[in-house]
C-alpha positions as CSV (number, residue, x, y, z in Angstrom):
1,X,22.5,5.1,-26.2
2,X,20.7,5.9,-23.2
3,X,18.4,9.6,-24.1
4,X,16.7,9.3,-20.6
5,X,19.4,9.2,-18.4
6,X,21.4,12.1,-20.7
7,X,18.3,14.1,-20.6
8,X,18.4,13.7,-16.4
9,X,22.2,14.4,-16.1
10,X,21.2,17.5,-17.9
11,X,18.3,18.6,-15.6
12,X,21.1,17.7,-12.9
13,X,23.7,20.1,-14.2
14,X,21.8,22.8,-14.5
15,X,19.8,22.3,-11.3
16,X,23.2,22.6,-9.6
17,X,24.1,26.1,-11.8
18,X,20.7,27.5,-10.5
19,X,21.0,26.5,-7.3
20,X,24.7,27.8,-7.0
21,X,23.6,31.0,-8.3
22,X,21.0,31.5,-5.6
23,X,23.1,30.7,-3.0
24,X,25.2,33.6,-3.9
25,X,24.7,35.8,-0.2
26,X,24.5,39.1,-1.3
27,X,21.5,38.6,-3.1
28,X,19.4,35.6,-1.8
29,X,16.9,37.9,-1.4
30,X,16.8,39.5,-5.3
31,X,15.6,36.9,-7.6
32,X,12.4,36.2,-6.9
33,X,12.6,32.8,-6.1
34,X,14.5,31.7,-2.6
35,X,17.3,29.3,-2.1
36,X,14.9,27.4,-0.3
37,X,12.4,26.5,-2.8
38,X,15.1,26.4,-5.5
39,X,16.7,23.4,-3.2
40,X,13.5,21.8,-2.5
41,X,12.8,21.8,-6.1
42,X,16.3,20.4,-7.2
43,X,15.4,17.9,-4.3
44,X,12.0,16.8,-5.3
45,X,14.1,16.2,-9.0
46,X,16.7,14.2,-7.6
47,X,14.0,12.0,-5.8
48,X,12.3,10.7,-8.8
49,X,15.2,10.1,-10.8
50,X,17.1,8.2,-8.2
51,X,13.9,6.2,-7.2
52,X,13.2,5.1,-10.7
53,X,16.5,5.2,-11.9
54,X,16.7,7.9,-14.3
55,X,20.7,8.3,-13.9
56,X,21.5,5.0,-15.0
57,X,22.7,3.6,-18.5
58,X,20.2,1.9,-20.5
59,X,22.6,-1.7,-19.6
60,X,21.6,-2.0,-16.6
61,X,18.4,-3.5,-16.1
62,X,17.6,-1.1,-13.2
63,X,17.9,2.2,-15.5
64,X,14.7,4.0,-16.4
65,X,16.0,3.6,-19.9
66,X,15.8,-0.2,-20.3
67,X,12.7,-0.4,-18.3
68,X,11.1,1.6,-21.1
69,X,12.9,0.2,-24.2
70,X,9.8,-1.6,-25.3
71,X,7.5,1.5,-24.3
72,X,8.5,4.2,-26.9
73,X,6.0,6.4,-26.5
74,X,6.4,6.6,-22.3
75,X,9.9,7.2,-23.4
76,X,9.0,10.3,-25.4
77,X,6.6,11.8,-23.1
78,X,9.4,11.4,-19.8
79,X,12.1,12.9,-22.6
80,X,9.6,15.7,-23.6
81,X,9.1,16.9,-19.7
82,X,12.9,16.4,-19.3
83,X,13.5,18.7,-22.1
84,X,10.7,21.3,-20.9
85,X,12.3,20.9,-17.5
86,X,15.8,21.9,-18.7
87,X,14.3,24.8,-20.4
88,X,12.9,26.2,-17.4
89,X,16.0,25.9,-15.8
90,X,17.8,27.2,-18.6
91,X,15.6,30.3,-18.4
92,X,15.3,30.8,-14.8
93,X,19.4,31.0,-14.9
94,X,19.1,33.8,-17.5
95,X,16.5,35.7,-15.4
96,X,17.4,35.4,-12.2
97,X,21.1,36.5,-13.4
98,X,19.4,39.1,-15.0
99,X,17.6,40.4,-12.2
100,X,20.2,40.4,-10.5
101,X,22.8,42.4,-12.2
102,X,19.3,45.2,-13.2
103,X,19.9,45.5,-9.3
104,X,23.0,46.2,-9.3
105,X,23.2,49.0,-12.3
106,X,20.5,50.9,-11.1
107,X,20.8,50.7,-6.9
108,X,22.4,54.6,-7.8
109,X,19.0,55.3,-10.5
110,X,17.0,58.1,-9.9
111,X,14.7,56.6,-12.4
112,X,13.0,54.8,-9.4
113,X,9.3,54.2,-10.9
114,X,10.3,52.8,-14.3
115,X,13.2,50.5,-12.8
116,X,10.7,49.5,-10.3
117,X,7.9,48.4,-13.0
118,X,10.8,46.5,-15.0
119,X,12.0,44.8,-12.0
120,X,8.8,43.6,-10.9
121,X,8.2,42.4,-14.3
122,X,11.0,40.5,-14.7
123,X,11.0,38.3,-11.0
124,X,6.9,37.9,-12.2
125,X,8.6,35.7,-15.1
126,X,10.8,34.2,-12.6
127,X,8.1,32.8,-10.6
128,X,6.4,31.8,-13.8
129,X,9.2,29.7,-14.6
130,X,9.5,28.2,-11.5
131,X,6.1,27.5,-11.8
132,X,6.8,25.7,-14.7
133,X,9.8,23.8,-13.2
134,X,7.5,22.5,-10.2
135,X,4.7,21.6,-13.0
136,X,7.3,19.1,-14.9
137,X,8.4,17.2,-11.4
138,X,5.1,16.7,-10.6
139,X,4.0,15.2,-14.2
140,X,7.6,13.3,-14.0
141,X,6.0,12.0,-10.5
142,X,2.9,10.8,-12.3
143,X,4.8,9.5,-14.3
144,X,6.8,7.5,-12.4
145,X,3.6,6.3,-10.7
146,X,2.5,4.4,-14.1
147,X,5.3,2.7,-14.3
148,X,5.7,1.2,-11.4
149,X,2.0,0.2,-11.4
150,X,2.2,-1.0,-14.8
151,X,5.1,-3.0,-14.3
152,X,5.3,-7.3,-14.2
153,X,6.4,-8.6,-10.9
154,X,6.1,-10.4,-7.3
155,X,8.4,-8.7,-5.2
156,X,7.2,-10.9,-2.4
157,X,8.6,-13.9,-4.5
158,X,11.9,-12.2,-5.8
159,X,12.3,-11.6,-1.6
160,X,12.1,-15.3,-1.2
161,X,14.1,-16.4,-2.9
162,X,16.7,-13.8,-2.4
163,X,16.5,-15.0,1.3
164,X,17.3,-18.7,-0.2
165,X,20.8,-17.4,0.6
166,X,20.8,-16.2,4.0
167,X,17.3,-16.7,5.5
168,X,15.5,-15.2,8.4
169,X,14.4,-17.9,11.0
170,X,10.6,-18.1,11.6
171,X,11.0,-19.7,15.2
172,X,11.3,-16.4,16.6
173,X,8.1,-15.3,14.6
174,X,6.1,-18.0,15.5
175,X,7.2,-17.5,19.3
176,X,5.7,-14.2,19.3
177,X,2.6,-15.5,17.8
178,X,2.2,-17.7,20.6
179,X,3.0,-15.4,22.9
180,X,0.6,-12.5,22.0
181,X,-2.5,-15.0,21.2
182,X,-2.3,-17.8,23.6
183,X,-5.8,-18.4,22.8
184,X,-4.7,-20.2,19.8
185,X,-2.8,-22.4,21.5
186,X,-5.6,-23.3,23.8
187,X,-7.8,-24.1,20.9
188,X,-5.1,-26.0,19.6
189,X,-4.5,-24.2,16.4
190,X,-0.5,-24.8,16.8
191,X,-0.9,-24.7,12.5
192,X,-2.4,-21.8,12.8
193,X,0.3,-20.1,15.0
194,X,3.1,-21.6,12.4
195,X,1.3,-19.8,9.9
196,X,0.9,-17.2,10.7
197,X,4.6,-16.9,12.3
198,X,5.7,-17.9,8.9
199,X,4.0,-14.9,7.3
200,X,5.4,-12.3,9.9
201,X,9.2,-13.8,8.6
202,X,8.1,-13.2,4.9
203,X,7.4,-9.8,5.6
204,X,10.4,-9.0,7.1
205,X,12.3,-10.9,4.0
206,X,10.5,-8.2,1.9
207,X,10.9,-5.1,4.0
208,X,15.0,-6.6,3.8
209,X,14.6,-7.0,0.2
210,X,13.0,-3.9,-0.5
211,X,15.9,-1.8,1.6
212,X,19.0,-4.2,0.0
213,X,18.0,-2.9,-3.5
214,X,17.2,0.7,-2.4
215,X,20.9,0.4,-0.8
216,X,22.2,-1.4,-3.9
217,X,21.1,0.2,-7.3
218,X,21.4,3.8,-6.0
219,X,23.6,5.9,-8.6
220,X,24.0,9.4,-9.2
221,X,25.9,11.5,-10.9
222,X,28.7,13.4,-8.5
223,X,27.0,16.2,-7.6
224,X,28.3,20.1,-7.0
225,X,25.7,21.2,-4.7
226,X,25.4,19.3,-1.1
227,X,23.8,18.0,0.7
228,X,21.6,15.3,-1.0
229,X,17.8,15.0,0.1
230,X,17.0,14.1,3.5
231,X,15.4,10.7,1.7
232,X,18.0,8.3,0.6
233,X,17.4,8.2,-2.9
234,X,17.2,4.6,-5.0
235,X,15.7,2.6,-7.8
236,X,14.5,-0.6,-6.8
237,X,15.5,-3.5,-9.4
238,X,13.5,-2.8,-12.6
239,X,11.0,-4.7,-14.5
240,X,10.0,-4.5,-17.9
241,X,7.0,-2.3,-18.6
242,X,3.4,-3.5,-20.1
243,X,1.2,-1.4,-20.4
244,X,-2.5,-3.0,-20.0
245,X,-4.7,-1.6,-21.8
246,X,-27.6,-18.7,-11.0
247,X,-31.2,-19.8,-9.8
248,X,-32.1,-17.8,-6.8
249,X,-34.7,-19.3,-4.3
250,X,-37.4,-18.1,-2.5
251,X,-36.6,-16.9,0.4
252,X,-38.4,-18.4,3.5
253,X,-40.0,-16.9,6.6
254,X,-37.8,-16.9,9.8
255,X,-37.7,-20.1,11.6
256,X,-37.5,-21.1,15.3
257,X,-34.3,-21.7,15.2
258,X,-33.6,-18.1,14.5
259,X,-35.6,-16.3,16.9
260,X,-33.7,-16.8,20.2
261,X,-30.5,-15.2,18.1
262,X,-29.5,-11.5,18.4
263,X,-26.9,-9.5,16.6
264,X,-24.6,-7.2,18.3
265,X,-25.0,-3.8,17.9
266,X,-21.7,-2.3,19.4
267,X,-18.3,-4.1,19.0
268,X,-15.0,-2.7,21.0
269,X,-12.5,-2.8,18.5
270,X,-9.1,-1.4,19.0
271,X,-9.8,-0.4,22.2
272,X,-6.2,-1.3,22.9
273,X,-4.0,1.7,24.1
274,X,-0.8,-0.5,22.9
275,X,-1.9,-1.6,19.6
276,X,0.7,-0.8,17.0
277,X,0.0,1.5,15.0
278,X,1.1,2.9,11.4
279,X,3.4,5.7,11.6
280,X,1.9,9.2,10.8
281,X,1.9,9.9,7.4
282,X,3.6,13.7,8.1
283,X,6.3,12.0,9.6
284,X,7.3,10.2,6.2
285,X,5.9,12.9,3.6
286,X,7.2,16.2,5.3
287,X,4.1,17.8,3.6
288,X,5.3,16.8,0.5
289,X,2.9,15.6,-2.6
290,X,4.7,12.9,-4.1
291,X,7.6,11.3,-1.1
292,X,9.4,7.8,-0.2
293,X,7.4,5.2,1.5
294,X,10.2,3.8,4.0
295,X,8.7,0.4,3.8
296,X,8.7,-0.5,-0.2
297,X,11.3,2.3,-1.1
298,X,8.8,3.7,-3.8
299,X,7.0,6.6,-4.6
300,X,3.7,7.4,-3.2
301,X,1.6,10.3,-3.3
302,X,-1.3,9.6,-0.1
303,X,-3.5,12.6,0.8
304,X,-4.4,11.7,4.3
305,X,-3.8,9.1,7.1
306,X,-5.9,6.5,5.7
307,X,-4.6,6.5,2.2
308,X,-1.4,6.0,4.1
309,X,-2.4,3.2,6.2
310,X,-3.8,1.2,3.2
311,X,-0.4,1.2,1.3
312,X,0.9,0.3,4.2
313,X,-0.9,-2.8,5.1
314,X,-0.7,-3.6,1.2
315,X,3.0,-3.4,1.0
316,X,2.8,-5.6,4.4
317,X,-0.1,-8.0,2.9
318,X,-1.5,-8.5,6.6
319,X,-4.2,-11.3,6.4
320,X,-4.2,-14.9,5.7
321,X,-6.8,-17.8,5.5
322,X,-7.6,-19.1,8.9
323,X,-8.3,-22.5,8.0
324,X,-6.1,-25.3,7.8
325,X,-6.9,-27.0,4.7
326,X,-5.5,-23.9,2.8
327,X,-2.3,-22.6,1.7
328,X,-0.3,-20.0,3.0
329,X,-1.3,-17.1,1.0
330,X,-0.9,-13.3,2.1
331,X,-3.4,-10.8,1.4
332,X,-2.7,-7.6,0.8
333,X,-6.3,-6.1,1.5
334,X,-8.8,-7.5,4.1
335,X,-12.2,-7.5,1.1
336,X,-10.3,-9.8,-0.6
337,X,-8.8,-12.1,2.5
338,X,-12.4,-12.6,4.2
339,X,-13.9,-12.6,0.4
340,X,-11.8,-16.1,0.0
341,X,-12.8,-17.6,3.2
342,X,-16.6,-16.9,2.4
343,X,-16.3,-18.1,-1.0
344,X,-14.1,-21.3,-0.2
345,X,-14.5,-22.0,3.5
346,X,-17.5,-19.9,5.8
347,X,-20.6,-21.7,4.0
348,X,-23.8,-22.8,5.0
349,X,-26.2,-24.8,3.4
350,X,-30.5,-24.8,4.0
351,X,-32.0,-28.1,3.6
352,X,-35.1,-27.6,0.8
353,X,-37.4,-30.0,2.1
354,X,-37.6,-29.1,6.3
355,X,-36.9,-26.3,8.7
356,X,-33.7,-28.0,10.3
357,X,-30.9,-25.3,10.9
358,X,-28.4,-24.3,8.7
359,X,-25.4,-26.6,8.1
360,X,-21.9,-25.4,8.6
361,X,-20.3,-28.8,6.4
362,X,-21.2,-29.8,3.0
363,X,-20.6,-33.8,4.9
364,X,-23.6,-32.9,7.6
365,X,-25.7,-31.8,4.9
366,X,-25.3,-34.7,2.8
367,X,-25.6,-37.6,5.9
368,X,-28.7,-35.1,6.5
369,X,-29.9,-35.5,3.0
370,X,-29.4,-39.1,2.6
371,X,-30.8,-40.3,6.3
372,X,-33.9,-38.0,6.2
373,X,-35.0,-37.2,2.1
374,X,-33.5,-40.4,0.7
375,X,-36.0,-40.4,-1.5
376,X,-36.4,-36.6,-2.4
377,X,-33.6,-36.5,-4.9
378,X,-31.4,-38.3,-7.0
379,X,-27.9,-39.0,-7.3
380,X,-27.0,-36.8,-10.0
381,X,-29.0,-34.1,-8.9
382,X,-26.7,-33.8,-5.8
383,X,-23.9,-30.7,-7.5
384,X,-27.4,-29.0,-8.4
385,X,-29.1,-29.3,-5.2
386,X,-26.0,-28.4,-2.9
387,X,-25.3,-25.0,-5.0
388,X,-29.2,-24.3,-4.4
389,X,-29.1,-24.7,-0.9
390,X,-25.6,-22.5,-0.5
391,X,-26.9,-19.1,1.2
392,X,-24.3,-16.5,2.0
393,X,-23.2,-16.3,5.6
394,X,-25.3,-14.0,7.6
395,X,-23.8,-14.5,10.7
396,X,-20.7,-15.9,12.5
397,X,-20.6,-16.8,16.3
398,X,-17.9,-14.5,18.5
399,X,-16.6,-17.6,19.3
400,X,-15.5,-19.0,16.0
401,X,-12.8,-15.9,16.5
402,X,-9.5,-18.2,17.0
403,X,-7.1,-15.2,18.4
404,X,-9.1,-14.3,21.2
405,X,-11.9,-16.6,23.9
406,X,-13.5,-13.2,25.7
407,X,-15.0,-11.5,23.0
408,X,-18.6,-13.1,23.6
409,X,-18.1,-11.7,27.0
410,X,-17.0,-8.6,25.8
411,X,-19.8,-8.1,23.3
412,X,-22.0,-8.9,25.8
413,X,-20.9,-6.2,28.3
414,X,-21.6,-3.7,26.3
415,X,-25.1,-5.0,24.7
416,X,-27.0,-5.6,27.7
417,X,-29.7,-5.4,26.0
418,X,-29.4,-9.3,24.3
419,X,-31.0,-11.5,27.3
420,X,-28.0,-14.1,28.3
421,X,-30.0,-16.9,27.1
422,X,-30.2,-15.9,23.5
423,X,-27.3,-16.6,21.5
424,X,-25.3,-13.6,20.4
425,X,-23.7,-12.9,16.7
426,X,-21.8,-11.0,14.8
427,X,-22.2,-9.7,10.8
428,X,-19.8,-11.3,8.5
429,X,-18.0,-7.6,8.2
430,X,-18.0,-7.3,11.9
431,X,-16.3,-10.6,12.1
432,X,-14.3,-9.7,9.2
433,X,-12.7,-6.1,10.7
434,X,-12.6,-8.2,14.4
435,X,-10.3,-10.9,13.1
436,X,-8.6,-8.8,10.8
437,X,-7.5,-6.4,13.5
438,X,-5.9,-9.1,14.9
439,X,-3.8,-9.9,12.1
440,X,-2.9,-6.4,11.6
441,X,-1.3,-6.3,15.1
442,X,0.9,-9.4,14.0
443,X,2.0,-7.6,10.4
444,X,2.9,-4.3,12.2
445,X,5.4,-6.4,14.2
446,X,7.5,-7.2,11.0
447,X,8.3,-3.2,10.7
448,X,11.7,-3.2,12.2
């Protein structure tokens, strides 16, 4: 038994009466409601239920109905809108038929006034019901949304190792890598370019992914009215859904070895006239509230460009660790990329017992500790003495950026104020938005 996907065809059906009856010409303009908004509506409908499978039969695993067997109580609530839905529907028929043939019996009426107040009566109810109609999409939308977050899976892996089978080639990837940063090749980070080649081919293995089961698990009922939505309507394949319900040190006064160091105070970032760029979000949403992102073939609801841009770069997981003794590990958000390279790999440690500068590797630290306060410390108060001397990173050289070897020159252009023979640095978040720009760049190439 599958009450979900009955309860949709049902909706469907009588969508297609209302619509029908709207489109009658002789009286488009008599109900109340246009055949413009009636079709949007009916659109809107056959949107979410094609996206997260409404139509299908609770046997196959991409139906709305198996994805919720486990989740009764979602399962009531979508069937409660459903049923509110067709009664709207239901009514909005009766009315707008109704209105319709009140027309008609009293065009000849001399009663003008009273017909007049009835008649606006009646298409008020009209609008009230489609009020009503445009209230249950939306909450079937919202719906849809907690699903989908709520839901158990790595598309990203289920993309790999659907490629296993027909695979894209990276060579092409890493070529372009090469290409557009040759400063990593001068710095001889050939891993680096491999990497991050590597990444740019599993995006486009999702994006593929992503599209084949859009293409592949779309199923609706034949339909009277044409034609279908502009968006190609589809359920990606389902998952179940589960529902979730130190010693701090003094700090010391600035030494010499900071004073001939200045921070920038103005960066030049995406300057670029030919950066790529994330496509406008009115292009994909036509205004709409709740639409198809063309990318992950799911429902989004993004108020403004920036919204837009984030679920973009977090379906395209943009960023990856820059330092070789790592994995190859996408990040879908650049806090939590430049978050992992601070915690794991950008430290710096302050010896305790003299003024010499920071070091950059736990090894100096330690050949520093040993050669010059061998007898300041133990052996086994070594783990307790590094983690003390850990500060956070407070600033990163313009240099350390592997992608590009002219953004110390650039900086310096326009900060004219930082004497040339002071050493000029960035904050950790200026790095971090510098280096993940770059990256960016790369992950917008995957978009086909």
């Amino acid at each position: 038994m599958s009450p979900i996907a009955s309860c949709a065809k049902n909706c469907l059906g009588l969508f297609e009466d209302l619509v029908e009856l709207l489109r009658q010409p002789a009286h488009q303009d008599d109900y109340g409601i246009s055949d413009a908004e009636t079709t949007d509506a009916f659109g809107r409908f056959k949107i979410w239920a094609g996206n997260i499978g409404a139509f299908q039969q609770i046997d196959l695993k991409s139906s709305l109905d198996f994805r919720l067997r486990d989740t009764p109580k979602i399962s009531t609530q979508i069937l409660e809108i459903l049923d509110d839905l067709a009664e709207s529907l239901e009514d909005g028929e009766y009315f707008s038929f109704g209105a319709a043939r009140n027309l008609w019996e009293t065009q000849d009426d001399t009663d003008g006034p009273r017909v007049q107040s009835e008649e606006e009566e009646e298409l008020s109810e009209i609008r009230e019901i489609f009020g009503s109609m445009q209230d249950a999409i939306n909450n079937l939308f919202r719906y849809s949304m907690i699903i989908r977050n709520n839901t158990n899976r790595d598309r990203y892996a289920k993309a790999a190792a659907a490629a296993i089978s027909s695979p894209f080639s990276n060579e092409f990837d890493i070529q372009h890598v090469r290409h557009k940063f040759p400063a990593l090749q001068s710095k001889d980070y050939e891993w680096l370019i491999e990497r991050l080649g590597k990444a740019i081919t599993q995006r486009r293995q999702y994006l593929r992914y992503c599209r084949s089961h859009h293409d592949k698990t779309w199923q609706e009922p034949s339909s009277k009215v044409g034609p279908d939505p502009t968006s190609t309507l589809a359920p990606t394949q389902a998952s179940t859904l589960f529902l979730k319900a130190g010693q701090f040190i003094e700090e010391e006064g600035i030494e010499e070895w900071q004073s001939q160091t200045s921070y920038a105070t103005s960066t030049d970032e995406e300057s670029n006239n030919h950066a790529l760029q994330v496509i406008q979000l009115e292009d994909v949403s036509k205004g709409l509230s709740h639409f198809e992102c063309h990318y992950c073939w799911q429902i989004q609801t993004c108020r403004n460009q920036k919204a837009w841009k984030k679920h973009v770069l977090s379906d395209l997981k943009p960023y990856v660790c820059t330092f070789e003794d790592c994995e190859l590990k996408l990040f879908s958000d650049r806090q939590t990329w430049f978050s992992h390279e601070l915690k794991d790999h950008r430290k710096e440690w302050n010896c305790h017992f003299c003024a010499h500068f920071p070091f950059d590797k736990a090894a100096a630290y330690y050949a520093h500790l040993t050669s010059h306060h061998p007898h300041a410390f133990t052996e086994d108060q070594l783990p307790a003495l590094f983690e003390m001397s850990q500060k956070p990173l407070l600033k990163i050289s313009p240099t350390d950026c592997p992608f590009c070897d002219d953004w110390e020159d650039r900086l310096r252009a326009i900060n004219s104020h930082i004497p040339a023979e002071e050493s000029l640095v960035v904050t950790p978040s200026q790095f971090q938005h510098h280096v993940g720009s770059h990256m960016v760049q790369l992950a917008l190439f995957a978009i086909p």
